[in-house]
Amino acid sequence: MTTHTHQTAPTQFVQANGIRFAYRRFGKAGGVPLVFNIHFLGNMDHWDPLVTDGFAKDREVILFDNAGIASSSGEVPTSIEGMAANAIAFIQALGLSQVDVLGFSLGGLVAQELSLTAPELVRRLVLVGTGPRSGEGMASLTPEAQKIFGATYDPPDNLWLSVFFAPSESSQAAGRAYLKRFRLRTEGRDPELNEKVGPRQLEALAKWGAPRPNPFDYLKAIYQPTLVINGDNDVIIYTINSYILQQNIPDAQLILYPDANHGSQYQYPERFVRHVSMFLSEEGRVSAPRFRVEPSIQEMHS
Amino acid sequence: MTTHTHQTAPTQFVQANGIRFAYRRFGKAGGVPLVFNIHFLGNMDHWDPLVTDGFAKDREVILFDNAGIASSSGEVPTSIEGMAANAIAFIQALGLSQVDVLGFSLGGLVAQELSLTAPELVRRLVLVGTGPRSGEGMASLTPEAQKIFGATYDPPDNLWLSVFFAPSESSQAAGRAYLKRFRLRTEGRDPELNEKVGPRQLEALAKWGAPRPNPFDYLKAIYQPTLVINGDNDVIIYTINSYILQQNIPDAQLILYPDANHGSQYQYPERFVRHVSMFLSEEGRVSAPRFRVEPSIQEMHS
């Protein structure tokens, strides 16, 4: 039994797919762990300790750097599918047969793809500040995101005040509190991302967001109970994309928070943990699995 | 202290605005009561005991028939404003200075208007299966609603299977369970509505839903913390209207439930009670009051 927290959990390593994956694992063991997938330009340190430790009271939390990110070896794939394949290899390398998956922003795209590629691995899905393939404004960075990521900040952490929080006084105050929490871990932090990460992640984002016919049909095949959460005015991945996710995933709930941008879960960390914990603790599924090739049938043909 | 429940709470009466209002009041006294505003063609008996008794564990619940409905005297106003004025008179006649207000469908329009007309009376607002002035498809009954309300049902209660629940097997099964709960109270039920109610309520709905310029601006003046809840495929008041409410009320959260039509709170009664209870127990408000004429200023000019 571990008594580690977000601040103290040591970075561990596991090998899979030719990659040495860095991860941290803490919280109450014994149930289905919750695996966190981080956003564009993010590493394990970007998660909010109020969120991760909030979940860790009742369940095991697993943070990791996907391939090419921070403490992990390898190269960032230029497709979401590639990132999801690596995430699956990582989870399986830990010997886990089923996990709950939380994905934020870019991590939410990886989480969707992961659920489609390895459905038996995913019990429940939490999609935060993210969107569907060919979502509104997702063919490239939104004009707001281009402006925000194109500016310089002093200190550099202030970038996240603009990416995650709304311009209102109340949201910016929540943002400053988040930035303090984000620096609370002082020992064993992840290294900064190298300069190859951004362009390769952008290439993957652009492929995912590119227009295509019937872009939302694939969502009908996500049969896991899903919770979609966002701020009500996300300028990085527009909020309407969360609505689209809810409307197309068969068994999805949607929660939107007020006065909030892309990082609503850091603005309302306690509320977020309560909503997600309630969702993760619900029994059963509302809809029967659909569009799924049963393992027995797959085996018959292999 | 009362130990009454949804099934046993006696119908009481209070006089205000020249109307004898019928109401039932039960649950844990001492806090801010939750006042329920019912839908088109509904009376006190239409509330789900799993919902009302669910709330009554932690707070006082007040059901009432607005003017002209079932056990209450008077005539149904032909405007939402008139219904809200009566609701305010009823609440004040009970000697209450502050309440939480829940409104479902037509009752959600009344609840909005009530919050605007008597803002000091309303602490928090819960809007279920409802929409804004000039909302999408709200200038008249939606085509789906016209078909559903135009058909005949045997037994007549089966109307609500179509109004409140989705066509899926799972939703219809939840609907049949709701119909049983809806008939659990056998003594002291409300009388059926008279034939004047429907046309007058429809006239009020049509005025509210009529197109007008900048129709959603009025929502900026609702400064109460608000929770908007609906099913993901409401064919009576389209789900997008819940999204519009959330996007325009300054401090509003939105929750959508899957596989659900207009009566999602009866499909997921426990989940609904937990979400709303959590919301009603939150501290403070996210946004500062805006657009509000302070009472002191009003008094200076009166």
XYZ file of C-alpha atoms in Angstrom:
604
model
C 0.000 0.000 0.000
C 1.289 3.390 -0.985
C 0.800 6.657 0.856
C 2.218 8.720 -1.967
C 0.581 11.859 -3.272
C 0.896 13.997 -6.373
C 3.905 15.749 -4.773
C 5.748 12.673 -3.566
C 4.933 9.878 -6.020
C 8.226 8.782 -7.579
C 8.574 8.679 -11.334
C 8.779 5.021 -12.352
C 9.512 3.411 -15.703
C 8.146 0.545 -17.765
C 9.224 -0.695 -21.183
C 6.772 -1.360 -24.059
C 6.655 -0.853 -27.829
C 10.379 -0.048 -27.670
C 9.628 2.936 -25.444
C 10.657 3.544 -21.856
C 7.471 5.072 -20.413
C 7.713 7.358 -17.376
C 4.757 7.191 -15.006
C 3.594 7.938 -11.480
C 1.086 5.780 -9.665
C -0.557 6.600 -6.340
C -3.829 6.551 -4.426
C -6.104 3.877 -3.039
C -5.305 0.592 -4.743
C -7.667 -2.319 -5.353
C -10.200 -0.900 -7.798
C -10.060 0.146 -11.421
C -7.235 2.693 -11.850
C -7.833 6.030 -13.562
C -5.272 6.757 -16.307
C -4.683 10.429 -17.190
C -3.859 11.593 -20.744
C -2.389 15.086 -20.839
C -2.836 17.990 -23.254
C -0.727 19.581 -26.041
C 2.718 20.547 -24.668
C 1.935 18.965 -21.314
C 3.801 16.532 -19.088
C 2.895 14.778 -15.822
C 3.530 17.923 -13.794
C 0.724 19.834 -15.514
C -2.014 17.917 -13.704
C -3.551 19.761 -10.779
C -2.753 18.118 -7.418
C -6.229 19.101 -6.171
C -7.621 16.952 -8.971
C -5.223 14.010 -8.860
C -5.052 13.818 -5.048
C -8.822 14.338 -4.963
C -9.302 11.175 -6.998
C -6.499 9.340 -5.189
C -8.549 9.281 -1.968
C -10.903 6.723 -3.512
C -9.044 5.170 -6.430
C -5.649 4.593 -7.956
C -4.348 7.363 -10.178
C -1.852 6.795 -12.987
C -0.092 9.707 -14.695
C 2.276 9.037 -17.566
C 4.310 10.703 -20.285
C 3.415 9.285 -23.664
C 6.223 8.505 -26.154
C 8.602 11.394 -26.810
C 7.245 13.489 -23.927
C 9.435 14.732 -21.051
C 10.777 11.712 -19.111
C 9.658 9.081 -21.649
C 11.888 7.924 -24.490
C 10.878 7.588 -28.135
C 9.355 10.031 -30.552
C 5.979 11.764 -30.533
C 3.844 10.107 -33.239
C 2.347 12.435 -35.841
C -1.076 10.827 -35.486
C -3.572 10.400 -32.655
C -3.793 6.729 -33.629
C -0.049 6.381 -32.996
C -0.335 8.066 -29.610
C -3.245 5.800 -28.660
C -1.291 2.692 -29.685
C 1.516 3.770 -27.378
C -0.912 4.499 -24.540
C -2.394 1.014 -24.925
C 1.069 -0.561 -24.887
C 1.877 1.388 -21.719
C -1.314 0.312 -19.907
C -0.829 -3.313 -20.903
C 2.816 -3.202 -19.840
C 1.599 -2.362 -16.324
C -0.315 -5.656 -16.411
C -3.694 -3.917 -16.202
C -6.658 -5.571 -17.895
C -9.132 -2.730 -17.379
C -8.826 0.957 -16.560
C -10.887 4.123 -16.517
C -9.459 6.672 -18.943
C -9.447 10.439 -18.559
C -8.219 12.587 -21.424
C -7.854 16.357 -21.484
C -7.722 18.251 -24.799
C -5.207 16.406 -27.042
C -5.339 13.685 -24.375
C -9.095 13.477 -24.965
C -8.509 12.626 -28.615
C -6.059 9.910 -27.531
C -8.625 8.641 -25.018
C -11.322 8.340 -27.715
C -9.002 6.493 -30.040
C -7.817 4.261 -27.198
C -11.438 3.307 -26.406
C -12.078 2.421 -30.034
C -8.862 0.459 -30.565
C -8.849 -1.440 -27.269
C -12.467 -1.305 -26.052
C -12.040 -4.211 -23.654
C -9.337 -2.243 -21.835
C -11.558 0.754 -21.052
C -14.333 0.583 -18.466
C -15.392 4.255 -18.406
C -14.259 7.316 -20.303
C -13.912 10.946 -19.164
C -13.385 13.514 -21.938
C -12.390 16.974 -20.727
C -12.025 20.100 -22.881
C -11.869 18.109 -26.078
C -13.718 17.387 -29.306
C -14.561 14.995 -32.114
C -12.749 14.330 -35.394
C -13.444 17.254 -37.746
C -14.869 19.216 -34.835
C -15.759 22.885 -35.156
C -12.566 24.958 -35.445
C -10.364 21.870 -35.122
C -8.791 21.716 -38.606
C -6.044 23.911 -37.157
C -5.504 25.804 -33.918
C -8.410 28.218 -33.392
C -7.627 31.906 -34.037
C -7.732 32.433 -30.276
C -5.316 29.533 -29.674
C -2.927 30.785 -32.357
C -2.828 34.162 -30.653
C -2.428 32.689 -27.169
C 0.285 30.154 -28.079
C 2.019 32.723 -30.320
C 2.556 35.265 -27.535
C 5.368 35.319 -24.967
C 4.797 35.236 -21.235
C 6.789 36.326 -18.218
C 6.983 34.099 -16.303
C 6.411 31.442 -19.001
C 3.867 29.621 -16.786
C 1.481 32.520 -17.399
C 0.764 30.982 -20.801
C -1.623 28.661 -18.955
C -3.618 31.577 -17.518
C -4.679 32.348 -21.086
C -4.992 28.761 -22.341
C -7.002 27.379 -19.436
C -8.861 30.299 -17.852
C -11.390 32.913 -18.946
C -10.542 36.638 -18.938
C -12.889 37.339 -16.005
C -11.413 38.341 -12.673
C -12.840 35.251 -10.960
C -11.425 32.855 -13.550
C -7.998 34.524 -13.588
C -7.863 34.333 -9.777
C -8.599 30.607 -10.045
C -5.832 30.427 -12.634
C -3.246 32.001 -10.368
C -4.187 29.516 -7.644
C -3.736 26.688 -10.162
C -0.282 27.947 -11.172
C 0.798 27.807 -7.519
C -0.490 24.252 -7.144
C 1.177 23.297 -10.417
C 4.566 24.278 -8.908
C 4.002 22.637 -5.503
C 5.914 19.529 -6.526
C 9.511 20.649 -6.266
C 11.434 17.379 -6.372
C 11.561 14.920 -9.239
C 9.703 17.134 -11.686
C 9.501 16.216 -15.345
C 12.017 17.908 -17.670
C 10.678 20.496 -20.110
C 9.505 19.208 -23.475
C 12.000 19.315 -26.337
C 11.360 21.447 -29.435
C 10.252 18.478 -31.570
C 7.108 17.848 -29.484
C 5.014 20.849 -30.525
C 5.229 20.476 -34.314
C 4.584 16.727 -34.197
C 1.582 17.124 -31.878
C 0.241 19.891 -34.138
C 0.540 17.590 -37.134
C -1.475 14.932 -35.292
C -4.081 17.508 -34.235
C -4.481 18.778 -37.801
C -5.012 15.269 -39.194
C -7.626 14.555 -36.539
C -9.407 17.859 -37.100
C -9.387 17.776 -40.909
C -12.830 17.855 -42.551
C -14.252 14.550 -43.781
C -17.695 13.170 -44.658
C -19.967 12.072 -41.760
C -17.223 12.933 -39.309
C -19.117 12.016 -36.137
C -20.228 8.510 -37.110
C -17.212 6.937 -35.429
C -18.487 8.172 -32.066
C -21.419 5.720 -32.255
C -18.886 2.955 -31.726
C -17.726 4.264 -28.356
C -19.888 2.084 -26.169
C -18.275 2.895 -22.825
C -20.265 5.083 -20.441
C -18.709 8.484 -21.055
C -18.668 11.785 -19.209
C -17.892 14.896 -21.257
C -16.875 18.012 -19.293
C -15.858 21.482 -20.389
C -15.977 25.168 -19.612
C -18.825 27.113 -21.185
C -16.539 29.268 -23.315
C -13.590 27.138 -24.382
C -11.613 29.105 -26.988
C -8.978 26.379 -27.522
C -11.379 23.573 -28.477
C -14.747 25.262 -28.826
C -17.369 24.232 -26.273
C -19.845 23.201 -28.970
C -17.511 20.267 -29.642
C -18.290 18.893 -26.179
C -21.978 19.106 -27.061
C -21.275 17.253 -30.322
C -19.416 14.519 -28.419
C -22.366 14.092 -26.042
C -24.901 14.045 -28.866
C -23.060 11.299 -30.769
C -21.561 8.978 -28.162
C -24.411 6.575 -27.310
C -24.035 6.613 -23.529
C -22.593 10.047 -22.725
C -23.381 12.649 -20.116
C -22.335 16.276 -20.570
C -21.420 18.771 -17.857
C -20.518 22.399 -18.633
C -19.163 24.847 -16.055
C -19.768 28.610 -16.109
C -17.299 31.477 -16.503
C -14.720 29.006 -17.758
C -12.409 28.363 -20.691
C -10.408 25.261 -21.664
C -9.261 24.257 -18.145
C -12.553 24.240 -16.248
C -11.393 21.257 -14.186
C -8.628 23.407 -12.700
C -11.042 26.265 -12.034
C -13.485 24.032 -10.128
C -11.261 21.156 -8.972
C -13.453 19.971 -6.075
C -16.645 20.148 -8.114
C -14.903 18.339 -10.971
C -13.632 15.546 -8.716
C -17.105 15.090 -7.224
C -18.836 14.954 -10.594
C -16.311 12.550 -12.086
C -16.149 10.370 -8.956
C -19.945 10.103 -8.962
C -19.838 9.095 -12.624
C -17.056 6.545 -12.116
C -18.999 4.988 -9.227
C -22.245 4.535 -11.152
C -23.345 0.999 -11.884
C -23.746 -0.591 -15.292
C -24.234 1.073 -18.596
C -27.303 2.804 -19.981
C -26.979 1.511 -23.519
C -26.094 -1.963 -24.621
C -22.770 -2.296 -26.428
C -23.195 -1.618 -30.144
C -21.016 -1.932 -33.217
C -18.615 -4.090 -31.316
C -17.042 -7.194 -32.705
C -17.171 -9.635 -29.828
C -13.809 -11.176 -28.906
C -15.215 -14.683 -29.518
C -16.055 -13.753 -33.111
C -12.670 -12.131 -33.603
C -11.006 -15.285 -32.362
C -13.052 -17.480 -34.701
C -11.596 -15.608 -37.656
C -8.032 -15.377 -36.468
C -41.423 18.509 12.570
C -43.186 16.578 9.829
C -42.582 13.005 8.821
C -44.743 13.276 5.730
C -43.694 12.000 2.332
C -44.838 12.507 -1.227
C -47.577 9.896 -0.652
C -48.847 11.178 2.684
C -48.329 14.951 2.666
C -51.787 16.532 3.022
C -52.909 19.124 0.509
C -53.000 22.469 2.319
C -54.283 25.851 1.190
C -53.148 29.453 1.383
C -54.829 32.587 0.037
C -52.994 35.219 -2.056
C -53.736 37.418 -5.079
C -57.396 36.414 -4.728
C -56.440 32.774 -5.332
C -56.733 29.818 -2.990
C -53.456 27.986 -3.688
C -53.235 24.241 -3.040
C -49.838 23.002 -1.883
C -48.009 20.175 -0.157
C -44.996 20.736 2.040
C -42.773 18.016 3.470
C -39.188 17.022 4.156
C -36.438 18.233 6.448
C -37.313 21.738 7.645
C -34.888 24.466 8.679
C -33.066 25.298 5.464
C -34.038 26.968 2.219
C -37.101 25.152 0.809
C -37.171 23.906 -2.776
C -40.314 25.026 -4.657
C -41.385 22.888 -7.631
C -43.034 24.370 -10.750
C -44.788 21.749 -12.862
C -45.133 21.304 -16.629
C -47.910 21.845 -19.213
C -51.046 19.930 -18.161
C -49.435 18.881 -14.886
C -50.567 19.000 -11.267
C -48.850 18.151 -7.971
C -49.304 14.428 -8.544
C -47.114 14.424 -11.647
C -43.896 14.826 -9.676
C -41.938 11.623 -9.190
C -41.856 10.492 -5.535
C -38.294 9.212 -6.057
C -37.344 12.798 -6.879
C -39.408 14.679 -4.294
C -38.740 12.240 -1.448
C -35.104 12.102 -2.557
C -34.786 15.838 -1.952
C -36.983 15.724 1.166
C -34.300 13.750 3.034
C -32.124 16.860 3.170
C -34.416 19.825 2.568
C -37.988 21.002 2.621
C -39.962 20.364 -0.554
C -42.947 22.475 -1.610
C -45.260 21.345 -4.414
C -48.124 23.587 -5.478
C -50.831 24.046 -8.083
C -50.557 27.437 -9.691
C -53.742 29.466 -10.328
C -56.458 27.582 -12.222
C -54.692 24.219 -11.894
C -56.336 21.178 -10.239
C -56.954 21.979 -6.542
C -56.187 25.697 -6.795
C -58.855 28.287 -7.543
C -58.613 31.094 -10.089
C -57.869 31.056 -13.770
C -54.722 30.052 -15.653
C -53.073 33.280 -16.904
C -52.378 33.459 -20.631
C -48.824 34.669 -20.040
C -45.762 33.283 -18.278
C -45.444 36.653 -16.532
C -48.917 36.178 -15.046
C -48.065 32.663 -13.864
C -44.838 33.927 -12.285
C -46.676 36.745 -10.495
C -49.016 34.154 -8.996
C -46.127 31.905 -8.003
C -44.439 34.835 -6.246
C -47.674 35.668 -4.403
C -47.952 32.032 -3.320
C -44.381 31.862 -2.002
C -44.738 35.151 -0.139
C -48.071 34.048 1.321
C -46.216 31.163 2.964
C -44.088 33.785 4.709
C -40.910 32.652 2.960
C -38.246 35.254 2.253
C -35.942 33.024 0.158
C -36.413 29.754 -1.685
C -34.669 27.562 -4.238
C -36.778 27.231 -7.362
C -37.032 24.199 -9.636
C -39.038 24.459 -12.844
C -39.734 21.723 -15.350
C -40.731 22.560 -18.952
C -43.495 25.223 -18.739
C -42.570 25.427 -15.049
C -39.021 26.287 -16.122
C -40.283 29.332 -17.996
C -42.202 30.380 -14.878
C -39.072 29.826 -12.794
C -36.983 32.078 -15.073
C -39.585 34.834 -14.973
C -39.930 34.446 -11.214
C -36.166 34.899 -10.779
C -36.239 38.060 -12.873
C -39.305 39.597 -11.228
C -38.442 38.761 -7.619
C -34.683 38.139 -7.636
C -34.345 38.600 -3.880
C -36.749 35.691 -3.352
C -34.677 33.162 -5.301
C -31.407 31.754 -3.959
C -30.691 29.111 -6.620
C -32.458 28.067 -9.784
C -32.875 24.614 -11.361
C -34.196 24.562 -14.947
C -35.212 21.124 -16.213
C -36.305 20.271 -19.766
C -36.952 23.868 -20.636
C -35.779 26.747 -22.828
C -35.365 30.471 -23.364
C -37.754 33.013 -24.829
C -37.834 32.503 -28.610
C -36.002 29.230 -28.202
C -35.519 26.836 -31.094
C -38.867 25.263 -32.020
C -40.672 27.123 -29.229
C -42.933 29.464 -31.244
C -45.479 26.639 -31.112
C -45.477 23.022 -30.001
C -42.752 21.149 -31.889
C -43.976 18.826 -34.660
C -43.128 15.901 -32.381
C -45.085 17.408 -29.488
C -48.084 18.104 -31.726
C -48.126 14.480 -32.778
C -47.644 13.161 -29.240
C -50.251 15.401 -27.594
C -52.646 14.885 -30.529
C -52.786 11.109 -30.161
C -54.979 9.094 -27.789
C -53.614 6.645 -25.237
C -55.005 3.648 -23.424
C -54.594 3.980 -20.531
C -54.398 7.803 -20.750
C -51.288 7.845 -18.493
C -49.349 6.340 -21.411
C -49.241 9.834 -22.905
C -46.314 10.484 -20.567
C -44.327 7.533 -21.939
C -44.118 9.492 -25.207
C -43.765 12.981 -23.720
C -41.071 12.195 -21.171
C -39.178 9.145 -22.436
C -37.165 8.179 -25.502
C -38.320 5.385 -27.844
C -35.470 3.073 -26.758
C -36.279 -0.031 -24.767
C -34.270 1.183 -21.781
C -35.990 4.567 -21.678
C -39.478 3.095 -22.089
C -38.780 0.632 -19.261
C -37.806 3.598 -17.078
C -41.036 5.266 -18.201
C -43.191 2.352 -17.112
C -41.504 2.404 -13.711
C -42.213 6.150 -13.461
C -45.908 5.620 -14.294
C -46.173 3.167 -11.407
C -44.537 5.628 -8.998
C -46.770 8.396 -10.306
C -49.820 6.377 -9.181
C -48.408 5.332 -5.792
C -50.211 8.141 -3.980
C -53.769 6.824 -3.797
C -55.411 9.135 -1.239
C -55.886 12.876 -1.587
C -54.800 13.071 -5.207
C -55.298 16.227 -7.202
C -58.383 16.359 -9.440
C -57.828 16.221 -13.199
C -57.280 19.542 -14.957
C -60.325 21.199 -16.517
C -60.538 21.783 -20.271
C -59.671 25.486 -20.019
C -56.114 24.814 -18.787
C -54.552 23.471 -22.003
C -55.555 26.301 -24.374
C -54.575 29.019 -21.901
C -51.197 27.403 -21.166
C -50.601 27.023 -24.910
C -51.335 30.717 -25.404
C -48.758 31.587 -22.739
C -46.214 29.196 -24.294
C -46.714 30.720 -27.756
C -46.180 34.273 -26.489
C -43.011 33.207 -24.683
C -41.685 31.309 -27.697
C -42.499 33.944 -30.317
C -39.507 35.272 -32.291
C -38.108 38.652 -31.205
C -34.821 40.528 -31.654
C -31.915 39.581 -29.367
C -34.112 37.066 -27.610
C -31.527 35.748 -25.176
C -30.334 39.065 -23.733
C -32.777 38.838 -20.823
C -30.937 35.760 -19.564
C -27.901 37.903 -18.663
C -30.031 39.384 -15.870
C -30.550 36.032 -14.143
C -27.794 36.322 -11.587
C -28.717 33.337 -9.431
C -26.468 30.304 -9.660
C -28.400 28.094 -12.065
C -28.327 24.422 -12.976
C -29.781 23.464 -16.368
C -30.632 19.772 -16.870
C -32.141 17.888 -19.764
C -32.185 14.671 -21.732
C -29.913 14.560 -24.773
C -32.783 14.235 -27.242
C -35.701 16.263 -25.910
C -38.358 16.417 -28.658
C -40.793 18.569 -26.624
C -38.406 21.461 -25.917
C -35.350 20.725 -28.031
C -32.176 19.980 -26.102
C -30.260 22.769 -27.834
C -32.415 25.175 -25.825
C -30.813 23.901 -22.623
C -27.426 24.646 -24.173
C -28.645 28.163 -25.066
C -29.807 28.718 -21.486
C -26.398 27.670 -20.160
C -24.526 29.828 -22.653
C -26.479 32.967 -21.748
C -27.181 32.782 -18.004
C -24.013 34.198 -16.390
C -23.593 31.564 -13.681
C -25.113 28.410 -15.125
C -24.014 24.796 -15.213
C -25.427 22.360 -17.765
C -25.966 18.622 -17.345
C -27.308 16.419 -20.148
C -28.287 12.777 -19.696
C -28.028 10.105 -22.402
C -30.765 8.066 -24.079
C -33.349 10.517 -22.740
C -36.163 12.770 -23.892
C -38.054 15.526 -22.049
C -38.336 13.800 -18.646
C -34.724 12.785 -17.999
C -35.160 13.472 -14.263
C -37.720 10.660 -14.095
C -35.460 8.344 -16.077
C -32.491 8.882 -13.747
C -34.166 10.019 -10.514
C -31.326 9.113 -8.144
C -28.654 10.627 -10.390
C -30.798 13.740 -10.796
C -31.313 14.153 -7.042
C -27.583 13.766 -6.434
C -26.604 16.298 -9.085
C -29.175 18.856 -7.974
C -28.465 18.319 -4.270
C -24.773 18.829 -4.893
C -25.556 22.036 -6.770
C -27.936 23.342 -4.095
C -25.301 22.672 -1.420
C -22.511 24.572 -3.177
C -21.308 27.741 -1.527
C -21.533 31.230 -2.925
C -21.864 32.303 -6.490
C -19.295 32.159 -9.246
C -20.164 35.472 -10.837
C -20.986 38.720 -9.126
C -24.558 39.908 -9.601
C -24.868 41.905 -12.824
C -27.511 44.052 -14.469
C -29.401 44.279 -11.240
C -30.960 47.435 -9.904
C -30.123 47.370 -6.222
C -33.135 47.702 -3.910
C -31.645 50.826 -2.315
C -31.586 52.554 -5.695
C -35.104 51.412 -6.507
C -36.272 52.801 -3.189
C -34.599 56.143 -3.852
C -36.750 56.566 -6.947
C -40.026 55.276 -5.572
